């Protein structure tokens, strides 16, 4: 019997959420609609998720006493970010079920371990190599070629902790600037498009995937998601099969996102996995207004031990992220016919900060 088999919440029970950002906030709102309470744990007193729950714990992730008290107050624990420290997860898992399971974090917190795991499943990724010094970077470049992308193994997001190395660049300088001892070098992928699959898996192994999302980034940050992705049905099925395989292999419970590159090939386009996110994901925000059950609700259902919903898409959907000063246009967005506006209640709009998003659904043209 695994941890997840034991969880069966009733309406009125409490879910503990680690992390107080917009993902935690939207998880808590989805839980409330299902009659479940949430308690949010975050070290940041300005956490947007605190605004939507009655009970919050504002403490450091290393504060064992606070973690224990938090665990005592809740029935199951989940998280909205993948960099939950291992020691934090261990303290919590000793007291309450943590879903997705703690061991999944070990795979997804480290790009090298994650890529090796995906490869072992027979799923394609860009070529990559382990890099731990300027010398190993030189030999990785010799094997993989240029251009290539160097990425820190841990704690990278929205393009942070990575750099492109081109012909003529000085790899030693780039290595020193990266300021890490553990990285991977990845072949640069000339992709046709970027897509993602949001998948939910329940404790009994049932998987529901959303329609494949096409993603457009600006300055490494997601700007638009469009659904359905402009790819063939066969490729979409392939992408969903990849996500399903990963979810089963991780014995996953909850929602996960798989980011993929679509690349041209002799036998037609195919997909390469870029990254696996063990959580609800920005490219799944469209599901709040564009599908019968949102990614947030699916995650809550999965970790509560409840049946997953069958996600039915309402039409052609565009999600636009409001990043930094984009938020200043919120009143204009409020007047756009058919647009649904989500504001995260964050204070200062810094460049690159995700402040809200807007969903537009065109119901007529279902694919
Ligand atoms: P990541 O942090 O790995 O999700 O990368 C952020 C973004 O950088 C991706 O969504 C891509 O747009 C771009 N990127 C990452 N890896 C590569 C690659 N190997 N080749 C080309 N572009 C990449």
PDB file of N, CA and C in Angstrom, residues 33-129:
ATOM      1  N   UNK A  33     -14.165  25.461  -4.008  1.00  0.00           N
ATOM      2  CA  UNK A  33     -15.375  25.167  -4.787  1.00  0.00           C
ATOM      3  C   UNK A  33     -15.849  23.738  -4.557  1.00  0.00           C
ATOM      4  N   UNK A  34     -14.895  22.880  -4.178  1.00  0.00           N
ATOM      5  CA  UNK A  34     -15.250  21.479  -3.903  1.00  0.00           C
ATOM      6  C   UNK A  34     -15.503  21.246  -2.414  1.00  0.00           C
ATOM      7  N   UNK A  35     -15.622  22.316  -1.663  1.00  0.00           N
ATOM      8  CA  UNK A  35     -15.955  22.165  -0.241  1.00  0.00           C
ATOM      9  C   UNK A  35     -14.786  21.742   0.619  1.00  0.00           C
ATOM     10  N   UNK A  36     -13.569  21.929   0.100  1.00  0.00           N
ATOM     11  CA  UNK A  36     -12.377  21.566   0.874  1.00  0.00           C
ATOM     12  C   UNK A  36     -11.681  22.836   1.351  1.00  0.00           C
ATOM     13  N   UNK A  37     -11.064  22.753   2.515  1.00  0.00           N
ATOM     14  CA  UNK A  37     -10.326  23.911   3.049  1.00  0.00           C
ATOM     15  C   UNK A  37      -8.847  23.759   2.697  1.00  0.00           C
ATOM     16  N   UNK A  38      -8.141  24.873   2.679  1.00  0.00           N
ATOM     17  CA  UNK A  38      -6.699  24.814   2.462  1.00  0.00           C
ATOM     18  C   UNK A  38      -5.981  25.636   3.509  1.00  0.00           C
ATOM     19  N   UNK A  39      -4.807  25.150   3.884  1.00  0.00           N
ATOM     20  CA  UNK A  39      -3.898  25.939   4.714  1.00  0.00           C
ATOM     21  C   UNK A  39      -2.605  26.107   3.918  1.00  0.00           C
ATOM     22  N   UNK A  40      -2.167  27.350   3.782  1.00  0.00           N
ATOM     23  CA  UNK A  40      -0.997  27.626   2.943  1.00  0.00           C
ATOM     24  C   UNK A  40       0.228  27.877   3.820  1.00  0.00           C
ATOM     25  N   UNK A  41       1.349  27.263   3.437  1.00  0.00           N
ATOM     26  CA  UNK A  41       2.624  27.462   4.139  1.00  0.00           C
ATOM     27  C   UNK A  41       3.569  28.210   3.211  1.00  0.00           C
ATOM     28  N   UNK A  42       4.014  29.385   3.627  1.00  0.00           N
ATOM     29  CA  UNK A  42       4.941  30.152   2.787  1.00  0.00           C
ATOM     30  C   UNK A  42       5.763  31.085   3.655  1.00  0.00           C
ATOM     31  N   UNK A  43       7.031  31.257   3.334  1.00  0.00           N
ATOM     32  CA  UNK A  43       7.852  32.185   4.126  1.00  0.00           C
ATOM     33  C   UNK A  43       7.595  33.653   3.792  1.00  0.00           C
ATOM     34  N   UNK A  44       6.863  33.913   2.719  1.00  0.00           N
ATOM     35  CA  UNK A  44       6.680  35.298   2.266  1.00  0.00           C
ATOM     36  C   UNK A  44       5.367  35.874   2.800  1.00  0.00           C
ATOM     37  N   UNK A  45       5.440  36.888   3.658  1.00  0.00           N
ATOM     38  CA  UNK A  45       4.200  37.439   4.229  1.00  0.00           C
ATOM     39  C   UNK A  45       3.259  38.017   3.165  1.00  0.00           C
ATOM     40  N   UNK A  46       3.802  38.364   1.992  1.00  0.00           N
ATOM     41  CA  UNK A  46       2.966  38.930   0.927  1.00  0.00           C
ATOM     42  C   UNK A  46       2.454  37.858  -0.045  1.00  0.00           C
ATOM     43  N   UNK A  47       2.390  36.624   0.387  1.00  0.00           N
ATOM     44  CA  UNK A  47       1.973  35.546  -0.517  1.00  0.00           C
ATOM     45  C   UNK A  47       0.553  35.758  -1.024  1.00  0.00           C
ATOM     46  N   UNK A  48       0.357  35.774  -2.346  1.00  0.00           N
ATOM     47  CA  UNK A  48      -1.003  35.949  -2.893  1.00  0.00           C
ATOM     48  C   UNK A  48      -1.980  34.847  -2.456  1.00  0.00           C
ATOM     49  N   UNK A  49      -1.466  33.672  -2.130  1.00  0.00           N
ATOM     50  CA  UNK A  49      -2.372  32.585  -1.720  1.00  0.00           C
ATOM     51  C   UNK A  49      -2.938  32.813  -0.318  1.00  0.00           C
ATOM     52  N   UNK A  50      -2.221  33.580   0.506  1.00  0.00           N
ATOM     53  CA  UNK A  50      -2.724  33.865   1.861  1.00  0.00           C
ATOM     54  C   UNK A  50      -4.084  34.573   1.807  1.00  0.00           C
ATOM     55  N   UNK A  51      -4.287  35.366   0.744  1.00  0.00           N
ATOM     56  CA  UNK A  51      -5.514  36.174   0.657  1.00  0.00           C
ATOM     57  C   UNK A  51      -6.785  35.338   0.531  1.00  0.00           C
ATOM     58  N   UNK A  52      -6.652  34.074   0.106  1.00  0.00           N
ATOM     59  CA  UNK A  52      -7.863  33.302  -0.194  1.00  0.00           C
ATOM     60  C   UNK A  52      -8.074  32.130   0.770  1.00  0.00           C
ATOM     61  N   UNK A  53      -7.266  32.048   1.822  1.00  0.00           N
ATOM     62  CA  UNK A  53      -7.470  30.980   2.811  1.00  0.00           C
ATOM     63  C   UNK A  53      -7.608  31.589   4.200  1.00  0.00           C
ATOM     64  N   UNK A  54      -8.268  30.841   5.058  1.00  0.00           N
ATOM     65  CA  UNK A  54      -8.450  31.332   6.423  1.00  0.00           C
ATOM     66  C   UNK A  54      -7.183  31.114   7.240  1.00  0.00           C
ATOM     67  N   UNK A  55      -6.545  29.959   6.987  1.00  0.00           N
ATOM     68  CA  UNK A  55      -5.390  29.595   7.806  1.00  0.00           C
ATOM     69  C   UNK A  55      -4.108  29.584   6.986  1.00  0.00           C
ATOM     70  N   UNK A  56      -3.133  30.311   7.480  1.00  0.00           N
ATOM     71  CA  UNK A  56      -1.857  30.379   6.776  1.00  0.00           C
ATOM     72  C   UNK A  56      -0.730  30.222   7.782  1.00  0.00           C
ATOM     73  N   UNK A  57       0.374  29.625   7.333  1.00  0.00           N
ATOM     74  CA  UNK A  57       1.571  29.562   8.159  1.00  0.00           C
ATOM     75  C   UNK A  57       2.657  30.339   7.446  1.00  0.00           C
ATOM     76  N   UNK A  58       3.127  31.401   8.069  1.00  0.00           N
ATOM     77  CA  UNK A  58       4.209  32.175   7.480  1.00  0.00           C
ATOM     78  C   UNK A  58       5.483  31.824   8.230  1.00  0.00           C
ATOM     79  N   UNK A  59       6.280  30.941   7.637  1.00  0.00           N
ATOM     80  CA  UNK A  59       7.511  30.479   8.295  1.00  0.00           C
ATOM     81  C   UNK A  59       8.466  29.967   7.231  1.00  0.00           C
ATOM     82  N   UNK A  60       9.723  29.825   7.621  1.00  0.00           N
ATOM     83  CA  UNK A  60      10.732  29.314   6.688  1.00  0.00           C
ATOM     84  C   UNK A  60      10.523  27.810   6.457  1.00  0.00           C
ATOM     85  N   UNK A  61      10.947  27.352   5.285  1.00  0.00           N
ATOM     86  CA  UNK A  61      10.812  25.919   4.973  1.00  0.00           C
ATOM     87  C   UNK A  61      11.716  25.035   5.839  1.00  0.00           C
ATOM     88  N   UNK A  62      12.682  25.686   6.530  1.00  0.00           N
ATOM     89  CA  UNK A  62      13.565  24.914   7.409  1.00  0.00           C
ATOM     90  C   UNK A  62      13.062  24.916   8.860  1.00  0.00           C
ATOM     91  N   UNK A  63      11.942  25.569   9.099  1.00  0.00           N
ATOM     92  CA  UNK A  63      11.418  25.691  10.463  1.00  0.00           C
ATOM     93  C   UNK A  63      10.625  24.423  10.822  1.00  0.00           C
ATOM     94  N   UNK A  64      11.328  23.505  11.471  1.00  0.00           N
ATOM     95  CA  UNK A  64      10.745  22.178  11.716  1.00  0.00           C
ATOM     96  C   UNK A  64       9.495  22.260  12.590  1.00  0.00           C
ATOM     97  N   UNK A  65       9.545  23.102  13.589  1.00  0.00           N
ATOM     98  CA  UNK A  65       8.397  23.222  14.498  1.00  0.00           C
ATOM     99  C   UNK A  65       7.159  23.717  13.722  1.00  0.00           C
ATOM    100  N   UNK A  66       7.371  24.741  12.903  1.00  0.00           N
ATOM    101  CA  UNK A  66       6.248  25.280  12.109  1.00  0.00           C
ATOM    102  C   UNK A  66       5.727  24.222  11.134  1.00  0.00           C
ATOM    103  N   UNK A  67       6.637  23.456  10.563  1.00  0.00           N
ATOM    104  CA  UNK A  67       6.224  22.403   9.621  1.00  0.00           C
ATOM    105  C   UNK A  67       5.388  21.338  10.335  1.00  0.00           C
ATOM    106  N   UNK A  68       5.815  20.989  11.548  1.00  0.00           N
ATOM    107  CA  UNK A  68       5.083  19.965  12.312  1.00  0.00           C
ATOM    108  C   UNK A  68       3.679  20.441  12.683  1.00  0.00           C
ATOM    109  N   UNK A  69       3.590  21.691  13.122  1.00  0.00           N
ATOM    110  CA  UNK A  69       2.275  22.237  13.478  1.00  0.00           C
ATOM    111  C   UNK A  69       1.364  22.292  12.251  1.00  0.00           C
ATOM    112  N   UNK A  70       1.951  22.715  11.136  1.00  0.00           N
ATOM    113  CA  UNK A  70       1.218  22.779   9.865  1.00  0.00           C
ATOM    114  C   UNK A  70       0.704  21.383   9.492  1.00  0.00           C
ATOM    115  N   UNK A  71       1.587  20.398   9.573  1.00  0.00           N
ATOM    116  CA  UNK A  71       1.195  19.030   9.206  1.00  0.00           C
ATOM    117  C   UNK A  71       0.048  18.541  10.091  1.00  0.00           C
ATOM    118  N   UNK A  72       0.115  18.882  11.386  1.00  0.00           N
ATOM    119  CA  UNK A  72      -0.947  18.453  12.313  1.00  0.00           C
ATOM    120  C   UNK A  72      -2.306  19.010  11.927  1.00  0.00           C
ATOM    121  N   UNK A  73      -2.301  20.190  11.291  1.00  0.00           N
ATOM    122  CA  UNK A  73      -3.556  20.882  10.972  1.00  0.00           C
ATOM    123  C   UNK A  73      -4.222  20.385   9.696  1.00  0.00           C
ATOM    124  N   UNK A  74      -3.517  19.590   8.890  1.00  0.00           N
ATOM    125  CA  UNK A  74      -4.037  19.274   7.557  1.00  0.00           C
ATOM    126  C   UNK A  74      -4.168  17.760   7.361  1.00  0.00           C
ATOM    127  N   UNK A  75      -4.897  17.373   6.311  1.00  0.00           N
ATOM    128  CA  UNK A  75      -5.138  15.945   6.059  1.00  0.00           C
ATOM    129  C   UNK A  75      -4.227  15.376   4.977  1.00  0.00           C
ATOM    130  N   UNK A  76      -3.808  16.226   4.045  1.00  0.00           N
ATOM    131  CA  UNK A  76      -2.881  15.815   2.999  1.00  0.00           C
ATOM    132  C   UNK A  76      -2.094  17.068   2.612  1.00  0.00           C
ATOM    133  N   UNK A  77      -0.892  16.866   2.103  1.00  0.00           N
ATOM    134  CA  UNK A  77      -0.040  18.026   1.779  1.00  0.00           C
ATOM    135  C   UNK A  77       0.375  17.965   0.312  1.00  0.00           C
ATOM    136  N   UNK A  78       0.313  19.108  -0.354  1.00  0.00           N
ATOM    137  CA  UNK A  78       0.789  19.201  -1.723  1.00  0.00           C
ATOM    138  C   UNK A  78       1.651  20.454  -1.855  1.00  0.00           C
ATOM    139  N   UNK A  79       2.162  20.703  -3.050  1.00  0.00           N
ATOM    140  CA  UNK A  79       3.044  21.864  -3.227  1.00  0.00           C
ATOM    141  C   UNK A  79       2.807  22.494  -4.585  1.00  0.00           C
ATOM    142  N   UNK A  80       3.149  23.795  -4.665  1.00  0.00           N
ATOM    143  CA  UNK A  80       2.933  24.521  -5.911  1.00  0.00           C
ATOM    144  C   UNK A  80       4.241  24.820  -6.613  1.00  0.00           C
ATOM    145  N   UNK A  81       5.356  24.339  -6.091  1.00  0.00           N
ATOM    146  CA  UNK A  81       6.663  24.576  -6.737  1.00  0.00           C
ATOM    147  C   UNK A  81       7.536  23.337  -6.532  1.00  0.00           C
ATOM    148  N   UNK A  82       8.425  23.095  -7.506  1.00  0.00           N
ATOM    149  CA  UNK A  82       9.167  21.836  -7.471  1.00  0.00           C
ATOM    150  C   UNK A  82      10.418  21.880  -6.617  1.00  0.00           C
ATOM    151  N   UNK A  83      10.810  23.078  -6.162  1.00  0.00           N
ATOM    152  CA  UNK A  83      12.049  23.146  -5.408  1.00  0.00           C
ATOM    153  C   UNK A  83      11.843  23.050  -3.896  1.00  0.00           C
ATOM    154  N   UNK A  84      10.848  22.306  -3.496  1.00  0.00           N
ATOM    155  CA  UNK A  84      10.625  22.044  -2.067  1.00  0.00           C
ATOM    156  C   UNK A  84      11.896  21.358  -1.535  1.00  0.00           C
ATOM    157  N   UNK A  85      12.540  21.927  -0.497  1.00  0.00           N
ATOM    158  CA  UNK A  85      13.755  21.287   0.013  1.00  0.00           C
ATOM    159  C   UNK A  85      13.462  19.858   0.491  1.00  0.00           C
ATOM    160  N   UNK A  86      14.403  18.960   0.225  1.00  0.00           N
ATOM    161  CA  UNK A  86      14.207  17.549   0.576  1.00  0.00           C
ATOM    162  C   UNK A  86      13.909  17.388   2.065  1.00  0.00           C
ATOM    163  N   UNK A  87      14.620  18.184   2.903  1.00  0.00           N
ATOM    164  CA  UNK A  87      14.437  18.043   4.354  1.00  0.00           C
ATOM    165  C   UNK A  87      13.021  18.467   4.763  1.00  0.00           C
ATOM    166  N   UNK A  88      12.478  19.482   4.092  1.00  0.00           N
ATOM    167  CA  UNK A  88      11.115  19.945   4.373  1.00  0.00           C
ATOM    168  C   UNK A  88      10.117  18.838   4.049  1.00  0.00           C
ATOM    169  N   UNK A  89      10.295  18.265   2.868  1.00  0.00           N
ATOM    170  CA  UNK A  89       9.379  17.200   2.435  1.00  0.00           C
ATOM    171  C   UNK A  89       9.458  16.004   3.391  1.00  0.00           C
ATOM    172  N   UNK A  90      10.683  15.746   3.901  1.00  0.00           N
ATOM    173  CA  UNK A  90      10.854  14.586   4.778  1.00  0.00           C
ATOM    174  C   UNK A  90      10.117  14.793   6.105  1.00  0.00           C
ATOM    175  N   UNK A  91      10.267  15.981   6.667  1.00  0.00           N
ATOM    176  CA  UNK A  91       9.589  16.289   7.941  1.00  0.00           C
ATOM    177  C   UNK A  91       8.073  16.120   7.760  1.00  0.00           C
ATOM    178  N   UNK A  92       7.562  16.651   6.668  1.00  0.00           N
ATOM    179  CA  UNK A  92       6.111  16.614   6.435  1.00  0.00           C
ATOM    180  C   UNK A  92       5.627  15.195   6.153  1.00  0.00           C
ATOM    181  N   UNK A  93       6.391  14.478   5.315  1.00  0.00           N
ATOM    182  CA  UNK A  93       5.960  13.132   4.900  1.00  0.00           C
ATOM    183  C   UNK A  93       5.939  12.159   6.084  1.00  0.00           C
ATOM    184  N   UNK A  94       6.700  12.489   7.135  1.00  0.00           N
ATOM    185  CA  UNK A  94       6.689  11.629   8.326  1.00  0.00           C
ATOM    186  C   UNK A  94       5.363  11.769   9.071  1.00  0.00           C
ATOM    187  N   UNK A  95       4.634  12.837   8.805  1.00  0.00           N
ATOM    188  CA  UNK A  95       3.391  13.098   9.554  1.00  0.00           C
ATOM    189  C   UNK A  95       2.118  12.971   8.736  1.00  0.00           C
ATOM    190  N   UNK A  96       2.201  13.393   7.476  1.00  0.00           N
ATOM    191  CA  UNK A  96       1.006  13.374   6.627  1.00  0.00           C
ATOM    192  C   UNK A  96       1.402  12.918   5.225  1.00  0.00           C
ATOM    193  N   UNK A  97       0.443  12.364   4.473  1.00  0.00           N
ATOM    194  CA  UNK A  97       0.767  12.031   3.086  1.00  0.00           C
ATOM    195  C   UNK A  97       1.144  13.291   2.312  1.00  0.00           C
ATOM    196  N   UNK A  98       2.240  13.228   1.567  1.00  0.00           N
ATOM    197  CA  UNK A  98       2.654  14.328   0.683  1.00  0.00           C
ATOM    198  C   UNK A  98       2.444  13.851  -0.757  1.00  0.00           C
ATOM    199  N   UNK A  99       1.645  14.570  -1.499  1.00  0.00           N
ATOM    200  CA  UNK A  99       1.337  14.194  -2.883  1.00  0.00           C
ATOM    201  C   UNK A  99       1.512  15.395  -3.805  1.00  0.00           C
ATOM    202  N   UNK A 100       2.126  15.235  -4.970  1.00  0.00           N
ATOM    203  CA  UNK A 100       2.829  14.068  -5.467  1.00  0.00           C
ATOM    204  C   UNK A 100       3.949  13.642  -4.499  1.00  0.00           C
ATOM    205  N   UNK A 101       4.283  12.350  -4.524  1.00  0.00           N
ATOM    206  CA  UNK A 101       5.185  11.790  -3.520  1.00  0.00           C
ATOM    207  C   UNK A 101       6.544  12.473  -3.552  1.00  0.00           C
ATOM    208  N   UNK A 102       7.132  12.522  -2.373  1.00  0.00           N
ATOM    209  CA  UNK A 102       8.404  13.209  -2.146  1.00  0.00           C
ATOM    210  C   UNK A 102       9.500  12.727  -3.102  1.00  0.00           C
ATOM    211  N   UNK A 103       9.510  11.420  -3.407  1.00  0.00           N
ATOM    212  CA  UNK A 103      10.603  10.883  -4.240  1.00  0.00           C
ATOM    213  C   UNK A 103      10.571  11.463  -5.667  1.00  0.00           C
ATOM    214  N   UNK A 104       9.406  11.928  -6.083  1.00  0.00           N
ATOM    215  CA  UNK A 104       9.295  12.513  -7.429  1.00  0.00           C
ATOM    216  C   UNK A 104      10.127  13.796  -7.536  1.00  0.00           C
ATOM    217  N   UNK A 105      10.210  14.505  -6.410  1.00  0.00           N
ATOM    218  CA  UNK A 105      10.987  15.758  -6.396  1.00  0.00           C
ATOM    219  C   UNK A 105      12.457  15.491  -6.688  1.00  0.00           C
ATOM    220  N   UNK A 106      12.958  14.340  -6.216  1.00  0.00           N
ATOM    221  CA  UNK A 106      14.372  14.021  -6.457  1.00  0.00           C
ATOM    222  C   UNK A 106      14.658  13.929  -7.954  1.00  0.00           C
ATOM    223  N   UNK A 107      13.694  13.413  -8.706  1.00  0.00           N
ATOM    224  CA  UNK A 107      13.882  13.290 -10.161  1.00  0.00           C
ATOM    225  C   UNK A 107      13.727  14.636 -10.837  1.00  0.00           C
ATOM    226  N   UNK A 108      12.724  15.406 -10.440  1.00  0.00           N
ATOM    227  CA  UNK A 108      12.379  16.593 -11.220  1.00  0.00           C
ATOM    228  C   UNK A 108      13.121  17.860 -10.767  1.00  0.00           C
ATOM    229  N   UNK A 109      13.826  17.763  -9.634  1.00  0.00           N
ATOM    230  CA  UNK A 109      14.565  18.958  -9.180  1.00  0.00           C
ATOM    231  C   UNK A 109      15.917  19.084  -9.870  1.00  0.00           C
ATOM    232  N   UNK A 110      16.315  18.051 -10.572  1.00  0.00           N
ATOM    233  CA  UNK A 110      17.659  18.011 -11.133  1.00  0.00           C
ATOM    234  C   UNK A 110      17.554  17.671 -12.617  1.00  0.00           C
ATOM    235  N   UNK A 111      17.983  18.616 -13.471  1.00  0.00           N
ATOM    236  CA  UNK A 111      17.811  18.422 -14.912  1.00  0.00           C
ATOM    237  C   UNK A 111      18.506  17.161 -15.436  1.00  0.00           C
ATOM    238  N   UNK A 112      19.655  16.817 -14.838  1.00  0.00           N
ATOM    239  CA  UNK A 112      20.374  15.639 -15.334  1.00  0.00           C
ATOM    240  C   UNK A 112      19.616  14.361 -14.967  1.00  0.00           C
ATOM    241  N   UNK A 113      19.201  14.271 -13.712  1.00  0.00           N
ATOM    242  CA  UNK A 113      18.456  13.083 -13.276  1.00  0.00           C
ATOM    243  C   UNK A 113      17.157  12.964 -14.082  1.00  0.00           C
ATOM    244  N   UNK A 114      16.493  14.095 -14.285  1.00  0.00           N
ATOM    245  CA  UNK A 114      15.230  14.099 -15.033  1.00  0.00           C
ATOM    246  C   UNK A 114      15.435  13.641 -16.477  1.00  0.00           C
ATOM    247  N   UNK A 115      16.466  14.170 -17.114  1.00  0.00           N
ATOM    248  CA  UNK A 115      16.718  13.797 -18.519  1.00  0.00           C
ATOM    249  C   UNK A 115      17.075  12.310 -18.618  1.00  0.00           C
ATOM    250  N   UNK A 116      17.916  11.820 -17.681  1.00  0.00           N
ATOM    251  CA  UNK A 116      18.269  10.392 -17.688  1.00  0.00           C
ATOM    252  C   UNK A 116      17.024   9.531 -17.515  1.00  0.00           C
ATOM    253  N   UNK A 117      16.140   9.975 -16.632  1.00  0.00           N
ATOM    254  CA  UNK A 117      14.888   9.248 -16.370  1.00  0.00           C
ATOM    255  C   UNK A 117      14.025   9.199 -17.635  1.00  0.00           C
ATOM    256  N   UNK A 118      13.882  10.326 -18.300  1.00  0.00           N
ATOM    257  CA  UNK A 118      13.057  10.388 -19.518  1.00  0.00           C
ATOM    258  C   UNK A 118      13.667   9.501 -20.606  1.00  0.00           C
ATOM    259  N   UNK A 119      14.971   9.570 -20.757  1.00  0.00           N
ATOM    260  CA  UNK A 119      15.690   8.749 -21.753  1.00  0.00           C
ATOM    261  C   UNK A 119      15.470   7.255 -21.499  1.00  0.00           C
ATOM    262  N   UNK A 120      15.576   6.887 -20.220  1.00  0.00           N
ATOM    263  CA  UNK A 120      15.408   5.465 -19.854  1.00  0.00           C
ATOM    264  C   UNK A 120      14.034   4.946 -20.237  1.00  0.00           C
ATOM    265  N   UNK A 121      13.059   5.863 -20.307  1.00  0.00           N
ATOM    266  CA  UNK A 121      11.704   5.444 -20.705  1.00  0.00           C
ATOM    267  C   UNK A 121      11.594   5.303 -22.222  1.00  0.00           C
ATOM    268  N   UNK A 122      12.695   5.585 -22.933  1.00  0.00           N
ATOM    269  CA  UNK A 122      12.677   5.484 -24.393  1.00  0.00           C
ATOM    270  C   UNK A 122      12.055   6.709 -25.041  1.00  0.00           C
ATOM    271  N   UNK A 123      12.020   7.822 -24.309  1.00  0.00           N
ATOM    272  CA  UNK A 123      11.435   9.060 -24.830  1.00  0.00           C
ATOM    273  C   UNK A 123      12.578   9.984 -25.263  1.00  0.00           C
ATOM    274  N   UNK A 124      12.405  10.638 -26.409  1.00  0.00           N
ATOM    275  CA  UNK A 124      13.483  11.475 -26.945  1.00  0.00           C
ATOM    276  C   UNK A 124      13.596  12.815 -26.238  1.00  0.00           C
ATOM    277  N   UNK A 125      14.838  13.260 -26.091  1.00  0.00           N
ATOM    278  CA  UNK A 125      15.138  14.614 -25.600  1.00  0.00           C
ATOM    279  C   UNK A 125      16.207  15.176 -26.542  1.00  0.00           C
ATOM    280  N   UNK A 126      16.548  16.451 -26.365  1.00  0.00           N
ATOM    281  CA  UNK A 126      17.725  16.979 -27.073  1.00  0.00           C
ATOM    282  C   UNK A 126      18.943  16.228 -26.544  1.00  0.00           C
ATOM    283  N   UNK A 127      20.009  16.120 -27.354  1.00  0.00           N
ATOM    284  CA  UNK A 127      21.257  15.545 -26.841  1.00  0.00           C
ATOM    285  C   UNK A 127      21.730  16.375 -25.662  1.00  0.00           C
ATOM    286  N   UNK A 128      22.287  15.720 -24.668  1.00  0.00           N
ATOM    287  CA  UNK A 128      22.766  16.467 -23.502  1.00  0.00           C
ATOM    288  C   UNK A 128      23.981  15.781 -22.899  1.00  0.00           C
ATOM    289  N   UNK A 129      24.704  16.545 -22.094  1.00  0.00           N
ATOM    290  CA  UNK A 129      25.884  15.996 -21.417  1.00  0.00           C
ATOM    291  C   UNK A 129      26.016  16.641 -20.051  1.00  0.00           C
TER     292      UNK A 129
END
